[in-house]
Amino acid sequence: MNGLLNVSRRKFLQATVVGGTGLVLGVSFRSAEAAAPQRFEPNAFLAIDGSGRVTIWVAKSEMGQGVRTALPMVVADELEADWAMVHVEQALAEPKYGRMGTGGSSSVRNSYLPLRKAGAAAREMMVSAAAARWGVEASGCRAESGVVLHAPTGRRLAYGELVAEAAKLPVPADPKLKDPGQFRYIGTPMPRVDIPAKVNGSAVYGIDVRVPNMLVATVVRCPVVGGKLSKLDDSAARAVPGVRRVVPMESGVAVVAESTWPALRGRQALVVSWDEGPHAGLGQDSIWQQLETAVQKPAAVARATGNVTRALAAGRTLEATYQAPLLAHLTMEPQNCVADVQPDGCEVWAPTQVPDRARAVVAKLLGINPERVVVHTTFLGGGFGRRLETDAVVEAVQLSRAVAAPVKVLWTLDDDFAHDFYRPPSVHRLFGALDAAGQPLAWLHRLSVPSRSPERLKNGIDEGALTGALQVPYGFPNLAVEFAASATPVQLGAWRSVAHSYNAFAVESFIDELAHFAGKDPLAFRRSLLAASPRHLRVLDLVADKAGWGRPVPKGRGRGLAVHESFASVVAEVVDVVAEGTGFRVERVVCAVDCGTVVNPNTVEAQVEGGVTFGLSAALREAITIDQGRTVQTSLSEYAPLRMREAPVVEVHVVKTNEPPGGIGEPGVPPLAPAVANAVFAATGKRLRKLPLQPPSRGTG
Amino acid sequence: MANLSFTLNGRPQTLDVDAAMPLLWVLRDVLGLTGTKFSCGIAQCGACTVLLDGKPMRSCVVAVSSAAGKHVTTIEGLSTDGSHPVQRAWVAEQVPQCGYCQSGQILSAVALLAEKKAPTEADIDAAMSGNFCRCGTYSRIRKAIHRAAKETAP
Ligand code: FES
Ligand code: FES
């Protein structure tokens, strides 16, 4: 058979080279890299060689949000590099990069200043090197697009000619940063560097990695969380041609084969019975009941202003309960990882959001120094928080150790559905009060959501689960937020925009309900309570203008609004829906975004468009339910996410500002669900308080 | 094991493989053409789309034996330098985010444009709704298809 073993490392290398943005090979615990002569490498993020070629290392994971372009743009701008000479590399997991985790929409936000400084320091060193060569004052020289110029004499030296001298200079600790008016790349729409490889098939994701002698494994796991293997008959599986080994392991039973097809067939041939453990009876009804019961009585106070109890007793009150379900991440690239455990270390290739954590986990698992672990971050076929977990990495390492060969562990999409770290389910009870004149008097939000782990609770409060509820921006004189702690055996994790995803639904739905209760326009009502939040006001005004808020809407249509701050950005969205039969259709979404300084406008727009579509898919359709301890929805047809034919028109308008950059991968998601529910109310008079708003009927698709 | 022949990206190809192996795994594991992606494995997502005699097929559920004697086109066969009009439109509109679904999206679009020179919105909906995109690039895909149609118009 012309099998996997024929596909050599050469091929793998080729694939990465074609992409131009692929993996770094040859830097490993096995081969110490010889320092290239004539190379200027003042810090972890950039190097310039004698030809003037600039290498910029990206320490964040590219999962579609454009970091492989945006972060180098920041470095190149301060460096005054010529973009045509810039070559981008993915960084290996190393402490010199600091925290590498890609999540919380933090990449540009947290790297912005350090990367500017890294670029600026290198620029100053280039200028100093040139000034010294010419024997002139550095202040009389300037850098421009990869060249140092001395205006009085018209002399010029390219960066490549200066590397040897610059490399000997001290690195300035506090280089002078550019004035935003001088930015060359920041704020300019730049084509993404990863896109050419993503339209010709050469982009290398984790699933595409091959190393010599690599085996492929699939793992069957107990469908019930906490279950264990009780009986295994692997004779049929081992009889499948190409299957090498069947390995019972902590997470299940692995079939290790020469390539993917026999691994999948072998898995099907396994005869396994499980001891389903203590959670085999768990059902969705009991999950909801637990949360609903928890919000019936006062809970731990996480924030309080004024006296809510008294204000609620004094005013005209409104009360509503909202519910948001468990959700799956559904990255299109199933979980996978390649590990090669060697006697003296381990090399890992993973589509991971946390290469640094993966490195630590592998080192601990193998009982070796992290320096003996090399983690290559590939492209990620979607992240959304799922790849903050290291479960597939652990499996690959365990299996490589067990079979003494490099192993790629590959999940199926069903595995991903059934064994995800889901967005937690939540129940929100809100109370509001208006005074006799209809002015807002009180706000009480009581939230119950199971914590991802008991350690997250401090004095009965899980602050992480409260983000977006705790910071409610509306200026109620009496305001309280309460948290009712609970737990569940279901695996929970961070799902794009994390707690904002459910808290914004409750907060922005209820403020809309209160506006109608007060007989006020939902925009005017919000504005009246946002005097202390100029960024909110600005995006509200922008979105209202662009969406034509206040203009008459034909019968059978409705327009809904929501605004929410997350990850240091504020997004307002106006959704237009059309009533259709007993349901509705989302026609258009207009967004206004304040994400501070924009590095790559092209990416910002794309992320908001994507976030809106992702958020709409969840708002309309998505829910994971649990029955008899197992996940009910294990296929696309059952989960029924949004397809092309249902995708609305999305318009994105970005506020111009020189404030520090905010996040952009997630902030488009939270306002969407409430904006849709508010639009449905405007169109039909029906208030929808449970997500998803249009659940798929069972078994369709 | 059987000897199978087909034309792959314009070149003749003969293989000795399990005839029941899905074309997807032959492409990815045997031939090393990893541009064709695995996701759902059951014809629900379109990530594995290739063209079989010009028609879009889900290679995860097509046994390699059904490709015998036919023309198979994968993403690598459009052009490696991105010069195919649909690839160019995809770059111009900056369509891909994570990119994982995009090989399949592009091949479905190529098949659509071969059938309809100027597809309507409804044509696009019908031809593209079998290709799931988790990153939500649908509106850019739509724009890119219109752009490619315009640029290839006589
Ligand atoms: S992998 Fe073939 S359609 Fe999903
Ligand atoms: S671009 Fe990520 S799934 Fe389509």
Coordinates of N, CA and C and ligand atoms in Angstrom, one line a residue, chain A residues 63-64 332 380-382 384, chain B residues 95-102 105 132-137 141, ligand 2:
Chain A
M63 N -6.3 32.0 14.5 CA -7.4 31.2 14.3 C -8.5 31.8 13.4
G64 N -8.0 32.8 12.7 CA -8.9 33.5 11.8 C -9.1 35.0 12.1
M332 N -14.5 23.9 13.1 CA -14.6 22.9 12.0 C -13.5 22.0 11.9
L380 N -5.0 27.3 13.3 CA -6.2 26.7 14.0 C -7.4 26.8 13.1
G381 N -8.0 25.6 12.9 CA -9.3 25.6 12.2 C -10.4 26.0 13.1
G382 N -10.4 27.2 13.6 CA -11.3 27.7 14.6 C -10.8 27.4 16.0
F384 N -12.4 29.7 19.2 CA -13.6 30.1 20.0 C -13.6 29.8 21.4
Chain B
V95 N -11.7 36.8 2.1 CA -12.8 35.9 2.7 C -12.4 35.1 3.9
P96 N -11.3 34.3 3.8 CA -11.1 33.3 4.9 C -10.8 34.0 6.2
Q97 N -11.3 33.3 7.2 CA -10.9 33.7 8.6 C -10.0 32.5 9.0
C98 N -10.6 31.5 9.8 CA -9.7 30.4 10.1 C -9.3 29.7 8.9
G99 N -10.2 29.7 7.8 CA -9.8 29.2 6.5 C -10.1 27.7 6.4
Y100 N -10.5 27.0 7.4 CA -10.7 25.6 7.4 C -11.7 25.1 6.4
C101 N -12.8 25.9 6.3 CA -13.9 25.5 5.3 C -13.6 25.9 3.9
Q102 N -12.6 26.7 3.7 CA -12.5 27.5 2.5 C -12.2 26.7 1.2
Q105 N -15.5 25.6 0.2 CA -16.3 26.8 -0.3 C -15.9 27.1 -1.7
F132 N -20.7 24.6 5.3 CA -20.8 25.3 6.5 C -19.6 26.1 6.8
C133 N -19.7 27.3 7.4 CA -18.6 28.1 7.8 C -18.8 28.5 9.3
R134 N -18.0 28.0 10.2 CA -18.2 28.4 11.6 C -17.8 29.8 11.9
C135 N -16.8 30.3 11.1 CA -16.4 31.7 11.3 C -17.3 32.7 10.8
G136 N -18.3 32.3 10.1 CA -19.3 33.3 9.6 C -18.8 34.2 8.5
T137 N -18.2 33.6 7.5 CA -17.7 34.4 6.3 C -18.7 34.4 5.2
I141 N -18.2 35.5 1.2 CA -18.2 34.5 0.2 C -19.2 34.9 -0.9
Ligands
FES2 S1 -13.3 30.4 7.7 FE1 -13.4 29.3 9.6 S2 -14.9 27.8 9.2 FE2 -15.0 29.1 7.5

